[in-house]
XYZ file of C-alpha atoms in Angstrom:
773
model
C 75.071 84.756 115.153
C 75.033 81.188 113.822
C 71.363 80.735 114.760
C 70.533 83.961 112.952
C 72.428 82.853 109.879
C 70.567 79.524 109.748
C 67.231 81.288 110.192
C 68.042 83.723 107.391
C 68.989 80.846 105.114
C 65.705 79.036 105.723
C 63.690 82.220 105.252
C 65.402 83.109 101.981
C 64.988 79.565 100.640
C 61.286 79.689 101.483
C 60.902 82.983 99.666
C 62.696 81.496 96.671
C 60.319 78.533 96.549
C 57.323 80.833 96.546
C 58.804 83.001 93.806
C 59.245 80.352 91.104
C 56.236 81.472 89.107
C 58.092 82.234 85.870
C 60.600 80.299 83.778
C 64.105 81.766 83.926
C 66.373 81.683 80.877
C 69.288 79.982 82.581
C 71.606 80.158 79.536
C 71.213 83.948 79.392
C 71.894 84.209 83.121
C 75.041 82.102 82.761
C 76.297 84.207 79.861
C 75.660 87.399 81.798
C 77.474 85.988 84.811
C 80.546 85.154 82.731
C 81.028 88.654 81.305
C 83.154 89.662 84.277
C 85.806 86.985 83.632
C 85.835 86.648 79.842
C 88.319 89.514 79.500
C 91.035 87.704 81.482
C 90.311 84.087 80.473
C 91.880 82.023 77.725
C 89.613 80.095 75.354
C 90.234 77.231 72.951
C 91.773 79.512 70.320
C 94.084 81.375 72.715
C 97.653 80.175 72.054
C 98.809 79.681 75.633
C 99.069 76.685 77.970
C 96.126 76.564 80.330
C 94.055 74.145 82.404
C 90.394 74.546 83.358
C 89.152 73.033 86.619
C 85.380 72.650 86.832
C 83.087 72.976 89.822
C 82.550 69.209 89.794
C 86.302 68.527 89.828
C 86.759 70.917 92.743
C 83.938 69.303 94.719
C 85.333 65.794 94.261
C 88.375 66.521 96.469
C 87.132 69.435 98.571
C 86.944 67.698 101.945
C 89.084 69.981 104.082
C 92.495 70.683 102.617
C 93.343 74.166 101.358
C 92.633 75.210 97.784
C 96.240 74.717 96.528
C 95.921 70.989 97.270
C 92.874 70.791 94.993
C 95.110 71.975 92.127
C 98.033 69.707 92.976
C 97.504 67.269 90.084
C 97.439 69.929 87.366
C 100.629 70.208 85.274
C 103.858 71.623 86.757
C 102.437 72.256 90.253
C 104.235 71.668 93.565
C 102.904 72.475 97.032
C 104.034 73.198 100.563
C 102.346 72.844 103.934
C 103.798 74.138 107.218
C 101.495 71.973 109.353
C 102.260 68.904 107.264
C 98.696 67.906 106.371
C 97.536 70.592 103.932
C 95.473 72.681 106.371
C 96.709 76.087 107.527
C 99.682 77.780 105.908
C 99.972 76.240 102.439
C 101.353 77.560 99.174
C 101.592 76.652 95.524
C 104.523 76.828 93.113
C 104.256 76.457 89.359
C 107.138 75.633 87.040
C 109.336 76.327 90.058
C 108.100 79.933 90.366
C 107.265 80.865 93.947
C 103.815 82.095 95.132
C 104.719 85.782 94.753
C 105.068 85.193 90.997
C 101.655 83.610 90.566
C 98.956 86.177 89.877
C 95.589 85.222 91.399
C 92.225 86.858 90.770
C 88.629 86.259 91.782
C 86.095 87.508 89.217
C 88.944 89.407 87.571
C 89.801 91.251 90.803
C 93.363 90.839 92.182
C 93.801 88.845 95.390
C 97.587 88.996 95.826
C 98.782 90.974 98.822
C 100.114 94.268 97.449
C 103.422 94.212 99.353
C 104.361 90.521 99.359
C 102.593 89.725 96.036
C 101.428 86.498 97.679
C 97.979 85.068 98.363
C 97.842 83.654 101.881
C 95.219 80.949 101.508
C 94.915 80.674 105.275
C 93.114 84.047 105.097
C 90.600 82.613 102.598
C 89.537 79.327 104.201
C 87.235 77.040 102.221
C 87.110 79.474 99.303
C 86.976 76.455 97.005
C 83.424 75.785 98.205
C 82.386 79.080 96.606
C 84.264 78.598 93.319
C 82.384 77.930 90.095
C 85.540 77.123 88.161
C 89.257 77.876 88.086
C 91.549 78.489 85.139
C 95.329 78.137 85.461
C 97.366 79.862 82.755
C 100.995 78.731 82.824
C 103.781 81.147 81.947
C 103.132 84.825 81.219
C 99.535 84.099 80.218
C 97.130 86.758 78.971
C 96.964 90.264 80.407
C 95.067 90.452 83.642
C 94.698 92.698 86.655
C 97.088 92.596 89.585
C 100.737 91.619 89.934
C 102.673 90.321 86.957
C 102.572 86.574 86.326
C 106.017 84.977 86.242
C 104.931 81.398 86.761
C 101.198 81.358 86.216
C 97.887 83.144 86.508
C 95.051 81.573 88.491
C 91.604 82.947 87.623
C 88.802 81.980 90.003
C 85.185 82.553 89.097
C 82.875 82.500 92.103
C 79.574 80.625 92.224
C 76.933 81.257 89.595
C 73.360 81.742 90.767
C 71.235 78.677 91.325
C 68.024 78.663 89.318
C 66.068 76.922 92.082
C 66.277 77.183 95.872
C 68.789 74.911 97.528
C 70.310 74.201 100.885
C 73.355 72.078 101.596
C 75.558 70.832 104.399
C 79.065 69.395 104.021
C 80.946 67.825 106.924
C 84.379 66.193 107.039
C 86.521 64.693 109.762
C 89.719 62.699 109.992
C 93.305 62.393 111.153
C 95.086 64.847 113.457
C 91.837 66.265 114.782
C 90.978 67.702 111.368
C 87.403 68.610 110.528
C 85.418 70.935 108.260
C 81.790 72.044 108.372
C 80.216 73.994 105.527
C 76.667 75.264 105.204
C 75.479 76.559 101.817
C 72.205 78.013 100.572
C 70.677 79.636 97.510
C 67.298 81.279 97.157
C 67.048 80.505 93.464
C 65.549 83.273 91.355
C 63.222 85.600 93.248
C 60.657 87.279 90.960
C 62.754 86.201 87.953
C 65.504 88.734 88.740
C 66.935 88.467 92.242
C 69.074 85.835 93.897
C 71.005 85.415 97.135
C 73.612 82.769 97.891
C 75.770 82.126 100.912
C 78.220 79.869 102.688
C 79.396 79.556 106.272
C 82.482 77.444 107.028
C 84.587 76.266 109.932
C 87.863 74.339 109.570
C 90.097 73.106 112.363
C 93.090 70.813 112.666
C 95.790 69.957 115.188
C 98.249 69.501 112.318
C 100.766 66.741 111.763
C 103.603 68.895 113.136
C 103.606 69.338 116.929
C 101.267 72.142 118.070
C 100.582 73.248 114.470
C 96.941 73.921 115.320
C 94.697 75.695 112.857
C 91.347 77.355 113.552
C 89.644 78.927 110.538
C 86.243 80.587 110.084
C 84.843 82.126 106.939
C 81.716 83.098 105.058
C 80.760 83.938 101.485
C 77.639 85.914 100.604
C 76.437 87.293 97.299
C 73.273 88.966 96.187
C 72.478 89.780 92.580
C 70.036 91.370 90.199
C 69.648 89.696 86.783
C 67.908 91.679 84.085
C 67.555 90.902 80.393
C 71.010 92.338 79.640
C 72.251 93.481 83.031
C 73.715 91.843 86.090
C 74.665 93.677 89.270
C 76.175 91.584 92.048
C 77.445 92.409 95.498
C 79.835 89.836 96.943
C 81.427 89.770 100.353
C 83.606 87.085 101.879
C 85.938 86.934 104.823
C 88.415 84.753 106.639
C 89.366 84.648 110.305
C 92.430 82.541 111.099
C 94.427 81.553 114.154
C 97.363 79.231 113.621
C 100.240 78.141 115.830
C 103.649 78.851 114.304
C 105.253 75.964 112.440
C 107.588 77.873 110.154
C 110.983 77.148 111.751
C 111.134 73.674 110.164
C 113.692 71.181 111.479
C 117.026 69.699 110.473
C 117.351 65.986 109.855
C 119.560 65.829 112.946
C 116.825 67.349 115.109
C 114.350 64.889 113.647
C 116.666 62.016 114.567
C 116.554 63.207 118.185
C 112.941 64.328 118.571
C 111.066 62.794 115.652
C 109.672 64.189 112.398
C 106.920 66.126 114.164
C 109.289 68.258 116.256
C 108.497 71.994 116.199
C 110.885 74.492 117.801
C 108.528 77.479 117.450
C 107.631 78.929 120.863
C 110.398 76.994 122.593
C 112.002 78.470 125.723
C 113.561 77.323 128.990
C 112.581 78.056 132.574
C 114.976 78.869 135.416
C 115.556 75.174 136.046
C 116.475 74.482 132.432
C 113.217 72.721 131.558
C 112.146 73.042 127.934
C 108.706 74.668 127.588
C 106.521 76.020 124.784
C 104.714 79.352 124.721
C 100.956 78.896 124.215
C 100.517 82.290 122.547
C 102.970 81.617 119.702
C 100.250 82.242 117.125
C 99.408 84.003 113.893
C 96.079 85.857 113.950
C 94.489 87.598 110.981
C 91.113 88.809 109.735
C 90.564 89.582 106.065
C 87.307 91.094 104.786
C 86.619 91.354 101.038
C 83.929 93.272 99.167
C 83.195 93.212 95.426
C 80.557 95.113 93.463
C 80.247 93.786 89.912
C 78.263 95.227 87.020
C 78.001 93.139 83.841
C 76.248 94.666 80.860
C 75.401 93.272 77.414
C 74.757 96.234 75.078
C 74.287 94.243 71.882
C 74.859 90.608 70.877
C 78.406 91.686 69.991
C 79.284 94.208 72.718
C 79.482 93.717 76.482
C 81.123 95.386 79.432
C 82.021 94.686 83.014
C 83.000 96.968 85.871
C 84.200 95.750 89.257
C 84.758 97.778 92.404
C 86.585 96.113 95.278
C 87.778 96.746 98.815
C 89.757 94.496 101.147
C 90.413 95.190 104.815
C 93.154 93.242 106.550
C 94.082 93.322 110.220
C 96.152 90.955 112.292
C 99.327 90.117 114.112
C 101.643 87.323 115.015
C 102.868 86.876 118.562
C 106.112 85.206 119.545
C 108.272 84.467 122.550
C 111.767 85.880 121.940
C 114.579 84.175 123.842
C 117.588 86.253 124.934
C 117.112 89.217 122.610
C 118.969 92.564 122.859
C 116.629 94.927 124.676
C 118.171 97.969 122.985
C 116.648 96.711 119.709
C 113.182 97.098 121.254
C 113.794 100.380 123.086
C 113.610 98.627 126.461
C 117.154 99.364 127.668
C 120.156 101.577 127.043
C 122.568 98.777 127.926
C 123.780 97.098 124.701
C 124.862 94.032 126.636
C 121.422 93.259 128.062
C 119.908 90.170 126.406
C 116.699 88.913 127.995
C 113.396 87.220 127.120
C 110.311 89.077 125.926
C 107.070 88.558 123.982
C 106.145 90.861 121.136
C 103.376 91.219 118.583
C 104.120 92.359 115.039
C 100.949 93.806 113.561
C 99.435 94.803 110.239
C 96.533 97.112 109.391
C 95.930 97.629 105.696
C 93.398 98.702 103.097
C 93.314 97.642 99.447
C 90.758 99.051 96.997
C 90.274 99.844 93.354
C 88.394 99.325 90.118
C 88.756 96.931 87.171
C 86.882 97.145 83.903
C 86.775 95.777 80.378
C 84.859 96.320 77.151
C 84.423 93.160 75.091
C 83.590 92.897 71.390
C 82.731 89.609 69.656
C 81.266 89.671 66.144
C 80.466 85.932 66.438
C 82.442 85.333 63.260
C 86.159 86.069 63.300
C 86.967 88.850 65.778
C 87.044 88.913 69.541
C 88.579 92.007 71.137
C 88.913 93.359 74.663
C 89.945 96.743 75.995
C 90.449 96.640 79.733
C 92.394 97.821 82.710
C 92.334 98.635 86.363
C 93.565 100.875 89.137
C 94.323 99.602 92.628
C 95.551 101.384 95.745
C 97.135 99.939 98.886
C 97.621 101.695 102.236
C 99.295 99.696 104.981
C 100.756 100.115 108.446
C 103.082 97.661 110.136
C 103.905 98.111 113.811
C 105.113 96.174 116.817
C 104.073 95.983 120.471
C 105.860 94.521 123.491
C 103.256 92.564 125.482
C 105.528 90.949 128.105
C 109.095 91.321 129.366
C 111.034 89.033 131.643
C 110.489 90.205 135.240
C 113.169 90.955 137.799
C 115.528 92.622 135.334
C 117.546 95.384 136.958
C 115.547 98.593 136.483
C 118.607 100.854 136.317
C 119.473 99.458 132.883
C 115.922 99.682 131.554
C 113.970 102.508 129.959
C 110.426 103.327 131.152
C 109.188 101.470 128.089
C 110.153 98.168 129.720
C 107.373 98.703 132.242
C 104.829 100.210 129.801
C 101.967 97.859 128.924
C 101.663 97.185 125.184
C 104.619 99.435 124.334
C 104.853 100.245 120.599
C 108.483 99.965 119.515
C 108.190 100.539 115.754
C 105.689 101.677 113.133
C 106.001 102.234 109.407
C 103.652 103.028 106.569
C 103.575 101.971 102.919
C 101.570 103.029 99.891
C 101.338 101.284 96.571
C 99.311 102.081 93.471
C 99.004 99.854 90.425
C 97.498 101.050 87.135
C 97.225 98.956 83.994
C 95.527 99.153 80.640
C 95.485 96.431 77.998
C 94.062 95.601 74.615
C 93.587 92.102 73.174
C 92.504 90.944 69.746
C 91.882 87.376 68.627
C 91.345 87.431 64.857
C 90.625 84.506 62.523
C 92.960 85.174 59.595
C 91.927 82.073 57.671
C 89.574 79.209 58.336
C 90.934 77.637 61.541
C 93.866 80.072 61.867
C 93.587 82.604 64.697
C 96.111 85.340 65.409
C 96.361 86.729 68.923
C 97.797 90.101 69.988
C 97.787 91.322 73.590
C 99.382 94.627 74.635
C 99.524 95.858 78.235
C 100.973 98.943 79.888
C 101.398 98.822 83.656
C 102.544 101.573 86.040
C 103.449 100.844 89.651
C 104.230 103.361 92.396
C 105.604 102.023 95.671
C 106.421 104.234 98.656
C 107.670 102.849 101.935
C 108.865 104.329 105.195
C 111.871 102.559 106.700
C 110.565 99.010 107.279
C 113.322 98.038 109.733
C 111.719 96.229 112.662
C 113.532 98.091 115.436
C 113.002 100.901 117.938
C 113.983 104.472 116.952
C 114.603 103.779 113.249
C 111.610 105.362 111.548
C 111.480 108.631 113.512
C 111.310 111.166 110.645
C 108.541 109.257 108.802
C 110.050 109.971 105.383
C 109.698 107.503 102.556
C 113.053 105.786 102.125
C 111.619 103.890 99.155
C 109.842 105.969 96.521
C 109.985 103.978 93.322
C 108.052 104.173 90.076
C 107.967 101.438 87.447
C 106.654 101.542 83.882
C 106.206 98.168 82.174
C 105.196 97.302 78.620
C 104.055 93.674 78.337
C 103.306 92.530 74.757
C 102.143 89.020 73.803
C 101.586 87.607 70.324
C 100.620 84.165 69.103
C 98.830 82.011 66.582
C 96.501 79.025 66.886
C 95.841 76.654 63.989
C 92.977 74.149 64.078
C 94.332 71.730 61.492
C 91.233 69.548 61.784
C 88.511 69.370 64.450
C 90.786 66.883 66.253
C 94.234 68.408 65.769
C 95.506 71.870 66.681
C 98.870 73.572 67.110
C 99.723 76.905 68.673
C 102.667 79.135 69.467
C 103.033 82.360 71.445
C 105.678 84.699 72.781
C 105.109 87.096 75.631
C 107.094 89.528 77.729
C 106.361 90.208 81.383
C 107.821 92.494 84.036
C 107.475 92.518 87.785
C 108.480 94.889 90.559
C 110.337 93.809 93.734
C 108.375 93.055 96.903
C 108.672 94.397 100.440
C 111.173 91.770 101.578
C 113.519 92.705 98.717
C 113.578 96.324 99.868
C 114.071 95.274 103.489
C 117.167 93.310 102.449
C 118.386 96.291 100.418
C 118.047 98.644 103.391
C 119.695 96.154 105.748
C 122.701 95.799 103.386
C 123.391 99.312 102.057
C 126.964 98.471 100.998
C 126.087 95.402 98.933
C 125.361 96.081 95.278
C 123.835 92.596 94.916
C 121.206 93.530 97.525
C 119.733 96.354 95.424
C 116.170 95.353 94.531
C 115.557 95.498 90.782
C 112.519 94.810 88.626
C 112.651 91.557 86.688
C 111.894 90.758 83.059
C 110.700 87.531 81.458
C 110.483 86.443 77.836
C 108.206 83.391 77.516
C 107.952 81.195 74.403
C 105.192 78.555 74.350
C 104.661 76.013 71.544
C 102.031 73.296 71.764
C 99.953 70.613 70.090
C 96.586 69.164 71.152
C 94.584 66.174 69.996
C 90.928 65.662 70.897
C 88.632 62.736 70.090
C 85.588 61.183 71.679
C 87.489 58.831 73.969
C 91.055 60.150 73.988
C 92.776 63.510 74.253
C 96.422 64.451 74.522
C 98.630 67.500 74.431
C 102.235 68.594 74.553
C 103.522 72.061 75.424
C 107.111 73.245 75.115
C 108.160 76.344 77.055
C 111.244 78.514 77.246
C 111.192 81.159 79.982
C 114.243 83.423 79.763
C 114.762 85.843 82.663
C 116.696 89.014 83.300
C 117.171 89.830 87.017
C 114.783 87.063 88.078
C 113.918 87.316 91.773
C 114.734 83.743 92.708
C 114.153 81.964 96.003
C 117.464 81.858 97.884
C 116.399 79.148 100.323
C 116.481 81.542 103.258
C 113.531 82.595 105.433
C 112.940 85.803 107.351
C 111.892 85.946 111.008
C 108.263 85.046 110.225
C 108.901 82.163 107.863
C 108.548 84.064 104.577
C 110.775 82.840 101.758
C 113.370 85.386 100.629
C 114.290 86.122 97.040
C 117.253 87.747 95.327
C 117.869 89.132 91.837
C 119.973 86.828 89.658
C 121.303 88.393 86.484
C 120.550 85.627 83.976
C 118.465 82.486 84.402
C 115.998 80.350 82.501
C 113.357 77.653 82.801
C 112.681 75.342 79.894
C 110.647 72.196 79.680
C 107.947 70.091 78.141
C 104.493 69.483 79.636
C 102.590 66.372 78.570
C 98.887 65.695 79.178
C 96.611 62.808 78.235
C 93.149 61.516 79.094
C 91.600 58.232 77.976
C 88.023 57.137 78.589
C 87.455 53.771 76.861
C 84.170 53.166 78.677
C 81.614 55.011 80.790
C 82.972 53.525 84.013
C 86.713 54.148 83.590
C 88.868 57.215 82.922
C 92.657 57.564 82.948
C 94.276 61.006 83.303
C 98.000 61.648 83.344
C 100.369 64.564 82.989
C 104.102 65.035 83.263
C 106.633 67.857 83.242
C 110.290 67.443 82.321
C 112.286 70.629 82.770
C 115.687 72.225 83.089
C 115.918 75.263 85.393
C 119.238 77.083 85.624
C 120.920 80.243 86.863
C 123.918 81.336 84.810
C 127.249 82.094 86.500
C 126.099 82.030 90.105
C 128.676 83.431 92.539
C 129.123 82.844 96.268
C 131.150 84.808 98.792
C 133.553 82.754 100.869
C 133.571 83.233 104.611
C 137.213 84.310 104.731
C 139.101 87.511 105.513
C 139.074 88.632 101.888
C 135.374 87.821 101.344
C 136.483 86.079 98.173
C 133.892 85.711 95.423
C 133.822 82.431 93.514
C 131.929 81.775 90.283
C 130.242 78.352 90.402
C 129.085 78.479 86.783
C 125.561 77.377 85.790
C 123.602 75.710 88.604
C 120.029 74.425 89.203
C 117.446 76.912 90.437
C 116.108 76.313 93.936
C 112.744 74.580 94.482
C 112.501 73.589 90.814
C 112.156 69.816 90.313
C 113.130 68.576 86.885
C 110.551 65.772 86.852
C 106.877 65.915 87.876
C 104.375 63.119 87.220
C 100.657 62.859 88.017
C 98.458 59.848 87.352
C 94.729 59.437 88.098
C 92.588 56.333 87.590
C 88.868 57.053 88.031
C 86.167 54.384 88.288
C 82.428 55.158 88.279
C 79.417 52.884 88.473
C 75.950 54.269 89.116
C 76.459 56.339 92.285
C 79.914 54.985 93.130
C 83.096 56.865 92.328
C 86.659 55.863 93.112
C 89.966 57.515 92.236
C 93.569 56.417 92.651
C 95.771 59.509 92.531
C 99.550 59.149 92.337
C 102.231 61.813 92.181
C 105.988 61.777 91.739
C 108.140 64.850 92.414
C 111.865 64.810 91.680
C 114.721 66.224 93.736
C 114.702 69.932 94.535
C 117.693 72.020 95.613
C 117.291 74.340 98.599
C 119.799 76.869 97.241
C 120.887 78.062 93.796
C 124.475 76.862 94.244
C 124.122 73.205 93.260
C 125.473 71.934 96.578
C 123.801 68.714 97.701
C 125.192 68.620 101.235
C 125.943 70.955 104.135
C 128.956 70.361 106.378
C 128.267 70.789 110.086
C 128.660 69.360 113.549
C 126.378 67.431 115.844
C 125.603 68.267 119.487
C 128.924 66.759 120.604
C 130.930 68.732 118.054
C 131.549 65.823 115.685
C 131.650 66.431 111.943
C 128.549 65.346 110.049
C 126.660 66.236 106.885
C 123.136 67.462 106.224
C 121.323 67.321 102.908
C 120.610 70.515 100.967
C 117.848 68.940 98.892
C 114.189 68.093 99.128
C 114.424 64.440 98.160
C 112.312 62.888 95.424
C 109.117 61.236 96.583
C 106.156 59.242 95.313
C 102.732 59.366 96.975
C 99.367 57.729 96.333
C 95.915 58.837 97.501
C 92.670 56.888 97.310
C 89.314 58.679 97.128
C 86.035 56.744 97.460
C 82.491 58.106 97.452
C 78.890 57.104 96.873
C 76.117 59.469 95.784
C 72.402 58.774 95.983
C 69.092 60.578 95.959
C 66.979 60.336 99.112
C 63.840 62.096 97.921
C 61.610 60.527 100.550
C 63.695 62.268 103.211
C 63.655 65.567 101.315
C 67.289 65.167 100.244
C 67.964 65.783 96.561
C 71.460 64.355 96.736
C 73.548 62.714 99.444
C 77.229 61.838 99.122
C 79.294 59.893 101.609
C 82.954 59.165 101.118
C 86.464 58.887 102.454
C 89.876 59.955 101.166
C 93.050 58.153 102.174
C 96.151 60.298 101.758
C 99.718 59.023 101.339
C 98.569 55.389 101.357
C 102.063 53.961 101.683
C 103.305 56.476 104.307
C 106.094 57.934 102.199
C 108.394 60.067 104.356
C 109.014 63.279 102.476
C 109.405 67.046 102.849
C 107.719 69.501 100.491
C 109.421 72.663 101.715
C 112.541 73.772 103.501
C 115.111 76.480 104.000
C 118.888 76.752 103.901
C 121.345 79.496 104.829
C 124.819 77.969 104.483
C 128.167 79.732 104.465
C 130.910 78.773 102.002
C 134.625 78.007 102.368
C 137.409 76.033 100.751
C 138.157 72.650 102.265
C 141.585 71.074 102.707
C 141.588 70.091 99.025
C 140.802 73.609 97.876
C 137.234 72.733 96.885
C 134.397 75.111 97.739
C 131.960 73.528 100.203
C 128.775 74.663 101.933
C 128.970 74.598 105.713
C 127.282 75.893 108.835
C 129.207 78.868 110.187
C 126.800 79.536 113.069
C 127.536 76.403 115.075
C 128.274 76.993 118.729
C 127.992 74.571 121.610
C 125.957 76.987 123.688
C 123.156 77.786 121.293
C 119.736 76.171 121.206
C 119.803 72.891 119.308
C 117.887 74.256 116.335
C 120.584 76.945 115.932
C 123.200 74.270 115.269
C 122.030 73.844 111.692
C 121.692 76.220 108.763
C 118.988 74.108 107.138
C 115.436 73.032 107.923
C 112.712 70.835 106.433
C 108.919 70.684 106.483
C 108.008 66.996 107.010
C 104.676 65.874 105.619
C 102.194 63.498 107.206
C 102.338 59.762 106.586
C 99.106 57.839 105.927
C 96.060 59.854 107.030
C 92.420 60.202 106.030
C 89.364 62.438 105.833
C 85.802 61.093 105.776
C 83.124 63.357 104.347
C 79.364 63.694 104.072
C 77.452 66.040 101.779
C 73.685 66.632 101.873
C 71.893 68.828 99.359
C 68.230 69.728 99.806
């Protein structure tokens, strides 16, 4: 397969070289290629906070870590990494909003998983190598396709066609057995109209955390026809991932015993009491994406795009289960039988639909878009027993205990998402632009009982059959006071439906009114100022995000490491984002940004673990995973082919729950009282990136770059994610405290604590080489 791919690349490049008999209007091609994203992008007169990341900026740091880490120095961003070194399961938060509230598209087509509303970047390895540019819109943003944006919208435009044939190879290698190999090619324009581009990638790492291995393979391939006013492109890309579980995280007490790299996933004990780890404790998934894009320019003022898409996802995670009730899996009728087993929880889903927009621009004072989309999801989730502990008495077992690959549950879900929107950006006066954006969105979500247990979903009826109708208006104004000074203000409303995990919690707690999953509403006010000159630019953006029934991270995880959320009646996020860039000379540039925020839930209540299940109002408290201070600083030095960057980041304290408690009361292995933190502590890190680029024409190499990136130069010990599930009680002084109610001297050590942390790697590096022919 690989040999065939290389041969095809060389053949296509050769054809491209022979076909360069006519001059191609590259500016027209670029404009045609951008039609498919213009409807969802913000421009310089759109009154919202946004950041554009260019292809060159992406390439500078794209040496192996996942795409979220390439966006880590943009305003208000925090990251997480299960493996501890940014390869494998990673996620991005923005303004404290979790990944399920960040809407992500590629070429205007939604990428978020329909049920979790999350993009799992591990299923899209090395996608950054196929990105032309990325725009991050903070807050509600402009109307787009896909799930509602409650923290940000990330719009990715994939690679534009190369005008001339090219062939490239990127290779990286460094700490913890990490390496990346990427092969890229482009035919250039064939007969002035046709082009083919592709990428083949492999990424692997042993991870900083014990056994957190990652093995990722992917490709990207697009072919396109470019006419005078028409572009038709077919794009396909996939990801194949296999990762060892690292989502349990560890308490500080466990780390004191076994070190920061300790990983309890897959842990079990043999008959002699020896601690072992199950080799098959892995997550395995294959995601295949297809896009068919048609961009059409009818007149200089009128253009259209249509995009068809289909995504196929299949995979499973496998885990060793220690001492589980066999009745839960349909393996026994004896409720007192608790034994070991290995199961696989599987997914098989299809996601498809259409997005379209009609764009009008009179090149004077009016730009308008009418757009929308329809998307459909069909998904099955089911579980198989692949191994049971032998020598269990057969009289207490069902025949299923001896059935190979026994299926113990299966449920089906359907979700459709329809939206239509209209946008107008109108220049009222010279330099004054008014913006109006109106969107209607309808969501239908049907789900059979998603309880992961034998015998639950026997009648196959839909226990969830919900319909949501959302109206999301946005208005704003932008005033270019002078060519250097501008101010803007906007107000937008957004709505979002609950996700699968919210409904699973609702079904599991039918008597709890606070477990009922409700749609959330956000009102977002943004006010900003920007200054731009030849050598200096700066900006300030104030935001006020006021929520009703916000689905907020609780700090808890489910059985597969997914963060759980819960509706909170009233909450808000407010802050100021500062940005500046100074370039006093050609060889030096200084970029910096900062976010200072206040993130609060109003009148949070907790239920005490007492006989009366007493509810206590704790008043206003900080929202979980929402640091109040974020700072990024980048010094960049360039001289001829040399480039060096010093990248520093400070992230303030983050609470693991929404209760404001800083500590958890518990006991150590000997039963002595001790305390565990309930915060991700503030940390400061510095990276150093060095590279040298040169042309080696005599060797047939148009450009060669060699470099090395040193991460966490000063080996700061920090955690960028965690979980907490404390109980609450009154202490001897009558004060409410958080404590661990699950402590027992006979449980596994990692069960002694109701809190866990994701330690990140100390000093590490990645060297990289890039050759372009």
